[in-house]
Short mmCIF file of C-alpha atoms in Angstrom, two decimals:
data_model
loop_
_atom_site.label_atom_id
_atom_site.label_comp_id
_atom_site.label_asym_id
_atom_site.label_seq_id
_atom_site.Cartn_x
_atom_site.Cartn_y
_atom_site.Cartn_z
CA MET W 1 0.00 0.00 0.00
CA ARG W 2 1.30 3.44 -0.93
CA LEU W 3 0.73 5.89 1.89
CA SER W 4 0.13 8.73 -0.59
CA ARG W 5 -2.97 6.83 -1.76
CA TYR W 6 -4.12 5.45 1.58
CA PHE W 7 -6.88 6.80 3.79
CA LEU W 8 -5.13 7.40 7.11
CA PRO W 9 -6.63 10.39 8.95
CA LEU W 10 -4.09 10.90 11.75
CA LEU W 11 -4.69 13.22 14.69
CA ARG W 12 -1.66 15.03 16.06
CA ASP W 13 -3.41 16.15 19.25
CA THR W 14 -4.78 13.86 21.94
CA PRO W 15 -8.62 13.83 21.87
CA LYS W 16 -10.07 15.21 25.10
CA GLU W 17 -12.82 12.58 25.29
CA ALA W 18 -10.39 9.65 25.33
CA GLU W 19 -9.84 8.42 28.90
CA ILE W 20 -7.50 5.47 28.35
CA VAL W 21 -4.43 4.81 26.21
CA SER W 22 -6.09 2.51 23.68
CA HIS W 23 -8.91 4.97 22.98
CA ARG W 24 -6.45 7.84 22.53
CA LEU W 25 -4.13 5.91 20.23
CA MET W 26 -6.93 4.40 18.14
CA LEU W 27 -8.30 7.87 17.46
CA ARG W 28 -4.87 9.42 16.85
CA ALA W 29 -3.82 6.57 14.53
CA GLY W 30 -6.94 6.95 12.40
CA MET W 31 -8.23 3.48 13.27
CA ILE W 32 -11.76 4.45 14.32
CA ARG W 33 -14.16 7.38 14.33
CA GLN W 34 -16.97 7.78 16.83
CA GLU W 35 -20.38 8.05 15.16
CA SER W 36 -22.54 7.94 18.29
CA ALA W 37 -22.11 7.09 21.97
CA GLY W 38 -20.38 3.72 22.04
CA ILE W 39 -20.67 3.27 18.25
CA TYR W 40 -17.63 3.54 15.97
CA ALA W 41 -16.80 3.42 12.30
CA TRP W 42 -13.77 1.22 11.66
CA LEU W 43 -11.42 3.03 9.30
CA PRO W 44 -8.98 1.18 6.99
CA LEU W 45 -6.09 0.82 9.46
CA GLY W 46 -8.36 -0.34 12.28
CA LEU W 47 -10.22 -2.73 10.02
CA ARG W 48 -6.96 -4.37 8.92
CA VAL W 49 -6.12 -5.15 12.56
CA LEU W 50 -9.67 -6.27 13.34
CA ASN W 51 -9.64 -8.67 10.37
CA LYS W 52 -6.25 -10.12 11.32
CA ILE W 53 -7.41 -10.76 14.88
CA SER W 54 -10.57 -12.39 13.54
CA ASN W 55 -8.48 -14.63 11.29
CA VAL W 56 -6.39 -15.88 14.23
CA ILE W 57 -9.57 -16.59 16.18
CA ARG W 58 -11.07 -18.36 13.16
CA GLU W 59 -7.98 -20.55 12.69
CA GLU W 60 -8.04 -21.68 16.31
CA GLN W 61 -11.79 -22.30 16.30
CA ASN W 62 -11.40 -24.42 13.18
CA ARG W 63 -8.45 -26.26 14.75
CA SER W 64 -10.63 -27.18 17.72
CA GLY W 65 -13.32 -28.65 15.46
CA ALA W 66 -15.84 -25.80 15.55
CA ILE W 67 -17.71 -25.02 12.31
CA GLU W 68 -18.32 -21.47 11.06
CA ILE W 69 -21.76 -20.18 10.13
CA LEU W 70 -23.23 -16.66 10.00
CA MET W 71 -26.44 -15.70 11.78
CA PRO W 72 -28.32 -12.42 11.27
CA THR W 73 -27.96 -9.44 13.57
CA ILE W 74 -31.75 -8.90 13.74
CA GLN W 75 -33.66 -11.58 15.64
CA SER W 76 -37.34 -12.30 16.32
CA ALA W 77 -38.57 -11.51 19.81
CA ASP W 78 -40.58 -14.75 19.68
CA LEU W 79 -37.40 -16.82 19.98
CA TRP W 80 -36.41 -14.98 23.13
CA ARG W 81 -39.89 -15.42 24.56
CA GLU W 82 -39.49 -19.17 24.07
CA SER W 83 -36.38 -19.19 26.24
CA GLY W 84 -37.87 -16.76 28.76
CA ARG W 85 -35.15 -14.17 28.29
CA TYR W 86 -37.00 -11.49 26.34
CA ASP W 87 -38.44 -9.72 29.37
CA ALA W 88 -35.64 -10.74 31.72
CA TYR W 89 -32.70 -9.41 29.69
CA GLY W 90 -33.12 -5.75 30.62
CA LYS W 91 -32.62 -2.40 28.91
CA GLU W 92 -29.34 -3.50 27.34
CA MET W 93 -31.40 -5.19 24.65
CA LEU W 94 -32.39 -2.92 21.76
CA ARG W 95 -36.01 -3.77 21.00
CA ILE W 96 -37.45 -2.71 17.61
CA LYS W 97 -40.47 -3.31 15.38
CA ASP W 98 -40.51 -3.88 11.64
CA ARG W 99 -42.99 -2.28 9.20
CA HIS W 100 -45.51 -5.05 9.92
CA ASP W 101 -45.36 -4.24 13.64
CA ARG W 102 -43.57 -7.50 14.43
CA GLU W 103 -41.35 -7.32 17.49
CA MET W 104 -37.67 -7.75 16.71
CA LEU W 105 -34.40 -7.09 18.46
CA TYR W 106 -30.78 -6.32 17.61
CA GLY W 107 -29.04 -9.44 18.90
CA PRO W 108 -26.87 -9.07 21.98
CA THR W 109 -26.06 -12.81 21.76
CA ASN W 110 -27.32 -15.84 19.80
CA GLU W 111 -28.17 -18.75 22.12
CA GLU W 112 -31.82 -18.75 21.08
CA MET W 113 -31.24 -18.47 17.36
CA VAL W 114 -28.59 -21.17 17.15
CA THR W 115 -30.76 -23.49 19.27
CA GLU W 116 -33.61 -22.90 16.83
CA ILE W 117 -31.32 -23.77 13.91
CA VAL W 118 -30.04 -26.93 15.55
CA ARG W 119 -33.46 -28.19 16.64
CA ALA W 120 -34.65 -27.85 13.03
CA TYR W 121 -31.91 -30.06 11.55
CA VAL W 122 -30.21 -32.16 14.22
CA LYS W 123 -32.43 -35.15 15.00
CA SER W 124 -30.13 -37.95 16.13
CA TYR W 125 -27.37 -38.47 18.68
CA LYS W 126 -25.27 -39.57 15.69
CA ASP W 127 -25.16 -35.91 14.56
CA LEU W 128 -23.37 -34.93 17.78
CA PRO W 129 -21.11 -33.44 19.04
CA LEU W 130 -21.61 -30.15 17.25
CA ASN W 131 -20.08 -26.71 17.77
CA LEU W 132 -21.20 -23.83 15.54
CA TYR W 133 -19.58 -20.39 15.68
CA HIS W 134 -19.80 -17.10 13.88
CA ILE W 135 -18.08 -13.72 13.95
CA GLN W 136 -20.85 -11.15 13.94
CA TRP W 137 -21.71 -7.64 15.14
CA LYS W 138 -23.68 -7.39 18.37
CA PHE W 139 -25.43 -4.54 20.16
CA ARG W 140 -25.91 -4.03 23.90
CA ASP W 141 -27.25 -0.69 25.02
CA GLU W 142 -24.73 -0.03 27.79
CA VAL W 143 -25.92 2.50 30.32
CA ARG W 144 -22.52 4.20 30.19
CA PRO W 145 -20.42 3.34 27.15
CA ARG W 146 -16.82 4.41 27.71
CA PHE W 147 -13.20 3.65 26.98
CA GLY W 148 -13.71 3.61 23.22
CA VAL W 149 -14.22 0.12 21.79
CA MET W 150 -13.35 -1.42 25.17
CA ARG W 151 -16.91 -0.83 26.37
CA GLY W 152 -18.94 0.12 23.33
CA ARG W 153 -22.56 -0.51 22.49
CA GLU W 154 -21.88 -2.07 19.10
CA PHE W 155 -19.07 -4.63 19.01
CA LEU W 156 -17.75 -7.55 17.01
CA MET W 157 -18.10 -10.92 18.72
CA LYS W 158 -16.96 -14.44 18.00
CA ASP W 159 -19.59 -16.59 19.66
CA ALA W 160 -19.55 -20.38 19.51
CA TYR W 161 -22.27 -22.76 20.68
CA SER W 162 -21.75 -26.42 21.51
CA PHE W 163 -24.42 -29.13 21.50
CA ASP W 164 -23.93 -32.52 23.12
CA LEU W 165 -25.88 -35.56 24.28
CA ASP W 166 -25.04 -35.40 27.97
CA LYS W 167 -23.13 -33.49 30.62
CA ASP W 168 -19.88 -35.44 30.21
CA ALA W 169 -19.76 -34.77 26.47
CA ALA W 170 -20.67 -31.11 27.08
CA ARG W 171 -17.80 -30.77 29.56
CA HIS W 172 -15.43 -32.09 26.89
CA ALA W 173 -16.78 -29.43 24.52
CA TYR W 174 -16.15 -26.83 27.24
CA ASN W 175 -12.57 -28.08 27.61
CA ARG W 176 -12.07 -27.85 23.84
CA MET W 177 -12.91 -24.16 23.91
CA PHE W 178 -10.89 -23.65 27.09
CA ALA W 179 -7.75 -24.93 25.33
CA ALA W 180 -8.58 -23.12 22.07
CA TYR W 181 -8.90 -19.84 23.95
CA LEU W 182 -5.52 -20.28 25.65
CA ARG W 183 -3.96 -20.83 22.23
CA THR W 184 -5.80 -17.92 20.62
CA PHE W 185 -4.70 -15.33 23.15
CA ALA W 186 -1.11 -16.60 23.19
CA ARG W 187 -0.94 -16.23 19.39
CA LEU W 188 -2.10 -12.65 19.82
CA GLY W 189 0.75 -11.99 22.24
CA LEU W 190 -1.46 -11.89 25.34
CA LYS W 191 -1.13 -13.78 28.61
CA ALA W 192 -4.78 -14.51 29.41
CA ILE W 193 -5.59 -16.18 32.73
CA PRO W 194 -8.84 -18.18 33.04
CA MET W 195 -10.75 -17.15 36.15
CA LYS W 196 -13.93 -18.39 37.76
CA ALA W 197 -16.71 -16.03 36.77
CA ASP W 198 -20.38 -15.26 37.28
CA THR W 199 -22.63 -16.71 34.57
CA GLY W 200 -24.84 -13.57 34.46
CA PRO W 201 -27.75 -13.47 31.97
CA ILE W 202 -26.30 -16.33 29.88
CA GLY W 203 -27.01 -18.77 32.71
CA GLY W 204 -25.55 -22.11 33.77
CA ASP W 205 -23.34 -23.27 36.61
CA LEU W 206 -19.85 -23.23 35.07
CA SER W 207 -18.11 -20.21 33.63
CA HIS W 208 -14.62 -18.79 33.14
CA GLU W 209 -13.49 -15.36 32.04
CA PHE W 210 -10.12 -15.03 30.32
CA ILE W 211 -8.42 -12.02 31.86
CA VAL W 212 -5.44 -9.96 30.72
CA LEU W 213 -3.81 -8.02 33.54
CA ALA W 214 -3.70 -4.30 32.77
CA SER W 215 -3.77 -1.13 34.85
CA THR W 216 -6.76 0.13 32.87
CA GLY W 217 -8.80 -3.02 33.48
CA GLU W 218 -12.45 -2.55 34.33
CA SER W 219 -12.45 -4.68 37.49
CA GLU W 220 -10.15 -6.08 40.14
CA VAL W 221 -8.96 -9.66 39.78
CA PHE W 222 -7.01 -12.03 41.99
CA CYS W 223 -4.71 -14.88 41.03
CA HIS W 224 -1.60 -16.93 41.73
CA SER W 225 1.46 -15.48 39.99
CA ASP W 226 2.58 -18.87 38.63
CA TYR W 227 -0.12 -18.58 35.96
CA LEU W 228 2.04 -15.97 34.25
CA ASN W 229 4.64 -18.64 33.49
CA PHE W 230 2.35 -21.49 32.40
CA GLU W 231 3.00 -22.86 28.89
CA THR W 232 0.27 -22.56 26.28
CA PRO W 233 -1.21 -25.76 24.76
CA ALA W 234 0.78 -26.75 21.69
CA ALA W 235 -0.37 -26.48 18.08
CA ASP W 236 -0.60 -30.28 17.90
CA THR W 237 -3.00 -30.48 20.86
CA ASP W 238 -5.39 -33.40 20.33
CA PHE W 239 -8.83 -31.85 20.67
CA ASP W 240 -10.43 -35.31 20.58
CA SER W 241 -8.54 -36.50 23.67
CA VAL W 242 -10.84 -36.32 26.68
CA ALA W 243 -8.02 -37.02 29.14
CA GLY W 244 -5.60 -34.63 27.43
CA LEU W 245 -7.98 -31.68 27.42
CA GLN W 246 -9.10 -32.42 30.97
CA GLY W 247 -5.42 -32.30 31.95
CA ILE W 248 -5.06 -28.85 30.37
CA PHE W 249 -8.18 -27.65 32.17
CA ASP W 250 -7.03 -29.10 35.50
CA LYS W 251 -3.60 -27.48 35.21
CA TRP W 252 -4.98 -24.05 34.34
CA THR W 253 -7.53 -24.18 37.18
CA SER W 254 -5.20 -25.73 39.78
CA LEU W 255 -4.26 -22.44 41.41
CA TYR W 256 -6.34 -19.56 42.73
CA ALA W 257 -7.80 -17.22 40.12
CA ALA W 258 -11.10 -15.36 40.37
CA THR W 259 -12.85 -12.23 39.25
CA GLU W 260 -14.08 -9.69 41.78
CA GLU W 261 -17.60 -11.19 41.79
CA MET W 262 -16.28 -14.69 42.59
CA HIS W 263 -13.44 -13.69 44.91
CA ASP W 264 -12.94 -15.77 48.07
CA LYS W 265 -10.83 -13.72 50.45
CA ALA W 266 -9.95 -16.65 52.71
CA ALA W 267 -8.88 -18.85 49.79
CA PHE W 268 -6.75 -16.04 48.35
CA GLU W 269 -5.02 -15.49 51.69
CA ALA W 270 -4.04 -19.16 51.65
CA VAL W 271 -1.86 -18.40 48.60
CA PRO W 272 1.76 -17.68 49.63
CA GLU W 273 2.07 -13.92 50.06
CA ASP W 274 4.84 -13.60 47.46
CA LYS W 275 2.64 -15.40 44.93
CA ARG W 276 -0.50 -13.29 45.33
CA VAL W 277 -1.45 -11.04 42.42
CA SER W 278 -4.15 -8.45 42.96
CA ALA W 279 -4.55 -6.29 39.87
CA ARG W 280 -6.91 -4.76 37.37
CA GLY W 281 -7.95 -6.97 34.51
CA ILE W 282 -9.48 -6.78 31.03
CA GLU W 283 -11.92 -9.54 30.06
CA VAL W 284 -11.02 -10.79 26.57
CA GLY W 285 -13.06 -14.00 26.51
CA HIS W 286 -15.89 -15.71 28.42
CA ILE W 287 -17.06 -19.32 28.24
CA PHE W 288 -20.17 -20.97 29.72
CA TYR W 289 -21.63 -24.42 30.24
CA PHE W 290 -25.39 -24.11 30.78
CA GLY W 291 -26.75 -27.61 30.25
CA THR W 292 -30.38 -27.68 29.11
CA LYS W 293 -31.16 -24.03 29.91
CA TYR W 294 -32.16 -23.29 26.31
CA SER W 295 -32.95 -26.74 24.91
CA GLU W 296 -35.60 -27.44 27.55
CA PRO W 297 -37.88 -24.42 27.02
CA MET W 298 -37.28 -24.51 23.26
CA GLY W 299 -37.81 -28.24 22.86
CA ALA W 300 -34.41 -29.00 21.33
CA THR W 301 -34.06 -32.78 21.53
CA VAL W 302 -32.46 -35.59 19.58
CA ALA W 303 -33.21 -39.27 19.45
CA GLY W 304 -30.82 -41.01 21.84
CA PRO W 305 -29.24 -44.47 21.33
CA ASP W 306 -32.46 -46.06 22.60
CA GLY W 307 -34.62 -43.96 20.29
CA GLN W 308 -36.01 -41.84 23.12
CA PRO W 309 -35.81 -38.01 22.96
CA VAL W 310 -32.91 -36.47 24.85
CA LEU W 311 -32.53 -32.77 25.65
CA LEU W 312 -29.36 -31.25 24.23
CA HIS W 313 -26.69 -30.01 26.61
CA GLY W 314 -25.20 -26.69 25.56
CA GLY W 315 -22.46 -24.20 26.13
CA SER W 316 -21.52 -20.82 24.67
CA TYR W 317 -18.12 -19.25 24.16
CA GLY W 318 -17.38 -15.61 23.38
CA ILE W 319 -14.38 -13.58 22.29
CA GLY W 320 -14.66 -9.91 21.34
CA PRO W 321 -12.28 -9.13 18.45
CA SER W 322 -13.09 -5.41 18.61
CA ARG W 323 -12.35 -5.33 22.35
CA LEU W 324 -9.15 -7.29 21.71
CA VAL W 325 -7.84 -4.47 19.51
CA ALA W 326 -8.02 -2.15 22.51
CA ALA W 327 -6.65 -4.78 24.91
CA LEU W 328 -3.63 -5.35 22.68
CA ILE W 329 -2.89 -1.62 22.62
CA GLU W 330 -3.23 -1.40 26.41
CA ALA W 331 -0.70 -4.25 26.66
CA GLY W 332 1.63 -2.93 23.94
CA HIS W 333 2.40 0.77 23.57
CA ASP W 334 5.02 3.39 24.40
CA ASP W 335 5.28 7.17 24.29
CA ALA W 336 5.54 7.12 20.48
CA GLY W 337 2.44 5.03 19.83
CA ILE W 338 1.28 1.44 19.34
CA VAL W 339 3.54 -1.63 19.48
CA TRP W 340 1.65 -4.45 17.75
CA PRO W 341 2.44 -8.17 17.92
CA GLU W 342 3.74 -9.03 14.46
CA GLU W 343 0.94 -11.48 13.62
CA ILE W 344 -1.82 -8.87 13.76
CA ALA W 345 -0.05 -5.60 12.91
CA PRO W 346 -1.85 -3.67 10.14
CA PHE W 347 1.33 -3.76 8.04
CA ASP W 348 4.42 -5.94 8.43
CA VAL W 349 7.02 -3.50 7.12
CA ALA W 350 7.09 0.23 6.46
CA VAL W 351 9.39 1.36 3.67
CA ILE W 352 10.22 4.99 4.46
CA ASN W 353 11.49 7.08 1.56
CA LEU W 354 13.11 10.08 3.22
CA LYS W 355 13.30 12.11 0.00
CA ALA W 356 10.37 11.42 -2.28
CA GLY W 357 11.10 12.78 -5.76
CA ASP W 358 14.78 11.88 -5.63
CA ALA W 359 15.49 9.39 -8.40
CA ALA W 360 17.85 7.23 -6.34
CA THR W 361 15.71 6.98 -3.19
CA ASP W 362 12.55 6.54 -5.26
CA GLY W 363 14.13 3.68 -7.18
CA ALA W 364 15.50 1.91 -4.11
CA SER W 365 12.23 2.34 -2.21
CA GLU W 366 10.23 0.93 -5.12
CA ARG W 367 12.58 -2.02 -5.43
CA ILE W 368 12.31 -2.93 -1.75
CA TYR W 369 8.57 -2.31 -1.63
CA LYS W 370 7.83 -4.53 -4.64
CA ASP W 371 10.18 -7.22 -3.35
CA LEU W 372 8.32 -7.31 -0.02
CA LEU W 373 4.96 -7.56 -1.77
CA ALA W 374 6.20 -10.41 -3.95
CA LYS W 375 7.31 -12.28 -0.84
CA GLY W 376 3.85 -12.02 0.70
CA TYR W 377 4.39 -9.20 3.20
CA ASP W 378 1.86 -6.47 3.93
CA ALA W 379 4.14 -3.56 3.09
CA LEU W 380 3.46 0.16 3.45
CA LEU W 381 5.48 2.56 1.31
CA ASP W 382 5.70 6.07 2.71
CA ASP W 383 6.06 7.99 -0.54
CA THR W 384 4.58 11.22 0.83
CA ASP W 385 6.23 14.65 0.81
CA ASP W 386 6.29 14.83 4.63
CA ARG W 387 9.48 15.67 6.49
CA PRO W 388 11.54 12.72 7.81
CA GLY W 389 10.50 13.41 11.40
CA ALA W 390 6.82 13.24 10.50
CA LYS W 391 7.38 9.99 8.59
CA PHE W 392 9.11 8.39 11.57
CA ALA W 393 6.33 9.58 13.88
CA THR W 394 3.64 8.09 11.62
CA ALA W 395 5.33 4.70 11.41
CA ASP W 396 5.82 4.60 15.17
CA LEU W 397 2.29 5.80 15.94
CA ILE W 398 0.56 3.13 13.86
CA GLY W 399 2.94 0.47 15.16
CA VAL W 400 4.46 -1.12 12.05
CA PRO W 401 6.82 -3.79 13.48
CA TRP W 402 9.67 -3.14 11.02
CA GLN W 403 10.86 -0.03 9.22
CA ILE W 404 13.27 0.11 6.30
CA ILE W 405 14.55 3.67 6.01
CA ILE W 406 16.00 4.88 2.72
CA GLY W 407 17.72 8.27 2.60
CA PRO W 408 20.00 9.88 -0.02
CA LYS W 409 23.02 10.08 2.29
CA GLY W 410 23.02 6.40 3.26
CA LEU W 411 22.02 5.27 -0.20
CA ALA W 412 25.06 7.05 -1.68
CA GLU W 413 27.10 4.50 0.26
CA GLY W 414 24.77 1.65 -0.73
CA LYS W 415 23.24 1.51 2.76
CA VAL W 416 19.74 1.56 4.24
CA GLU W 417 18.60 1.42 7.85
CA ILE W 418 16.38 -1.23 9.45
CA LYS W 419 14.50 -0.40 12.64
CA ARG W 420 12.57 -2.77 14.88
CA ARG W 421 9.58 -0.99 16.39
CA ALA W 422 9.28 -3.08 19.56
CA GLY W 423 12.74 -2.42 20.93
CA GLY W 424 13.83 0.53 18.82
CA GLU W 425 17.02 -1.23 17.66
CA ARG W 426 18.50 0.17 14.46
CA GLU W 427 20.91 -1.46 12.04
CA THR W 428 22.61 -0.10 8.92
CA VAL W 429 22.94 -2.69 6.18
CA SER W 430 23.46 -2.87 2.45
CA LEU W 431 20.45 -2.66 0.16
CA GLU W 432 20.96 -6.32 -0.79
CA ALA W 433 21.16 -7.37 2.86
CA ALA W 434 17.88 -5.56 3.53
CA LEU W 435 16.24 -7.47 0.69
CA ASP W 436 17.64 -10.73 2.04
CA ARG W 437 16.55 -10.01 5.63
CA PHE W 438 12.89 -10.43 4.75
CA LYS W 439 12.79 -13.85 3.17
CA GLY W 440 9.05 -14.27 2.78
CA ARG W 441 6.00 -15.45 4.65
CA ALA W 442 6.57 -19.10 3.82
CA ALA W 443 10.24 -19.08 4.90
#
């Protein structure tokens, strides 16, 4: 992408309405624009990050055996009346009517709709287990939206829904998602700790929130510090192994970890004092097992091995990609701007031409830029007329992990500079060495 042709509306001044780092930097970096309270337009740079995060989530959901679908944002109120949640959900639900005066709602979640889909098609225990997920926009009318996309009213959600024949099978489905979530957050460069959590309006008797420790977290959390050093499940994790996944679950729940609502002061004080962590936390994922909470009122059954109808046991599993964008910035930034993990950065490499219009620097910049594109990198060529200082500031602000800097003075000696955003290290190398440094996505 050539920066001279890209839509990147940067803000040089810090917006007054932004209370936390991620909100400030997302506005300054031209990632989002507020359209209403808690509702944002995602601009090109922000959308690139959002899509990359969604792709990581999708890959790990697929790895675990979940199957992607796409359900509508607008749902019938009748479905929610079947489950008994329509009147119980509260003012967070946006209730609307269509032109025929039928009661509808903008979905805050999809337990009812996916149960309706499954009951229509899944008739036998032989069709189980089943886990369906989608990545879809949701709306919850928060009483006080704040912190940018961290607590917005409209947000992108990956929600998965498992269906099983009995409680034991449903617990295995829960453990699948538990392990998949640990892998997902690790790939995004986050250390997420699973903590016992309140089930809230989703329901059920088993729930874990995945929490990233951050000073700007919305609530206080408590855990054993050893969690910070636990190893993530490997890429070759066998998601069909009941014992293997139970072992992962047991390990990651073996020490104390709880949200504020589930905190047990006496149990926490039993943790060695030097191992106690009391901090603020950001919720980046939430999983639930709720048994027959939805299948029973909605009549979702299958024929069991003996031919008799059996109520489906269910669970639901959420990750907010839009919230994750903010969480990643809270976890990775410095005074100059955003420091993205390489896997989800909007661009992999910024090629910075310090003297656009100069034949030599233009030629070298084009050569490197096209070479990077051919090797499969998302490259950004800064071919604008801005001063060098402004170009450096832009690349740092938007968090491109690597910068290749081409100026007339260095180029006269056949040299260019490579800068790593995360640590700020700089290295002067030959033009050929710079081309060789980035070997390609498949290397």
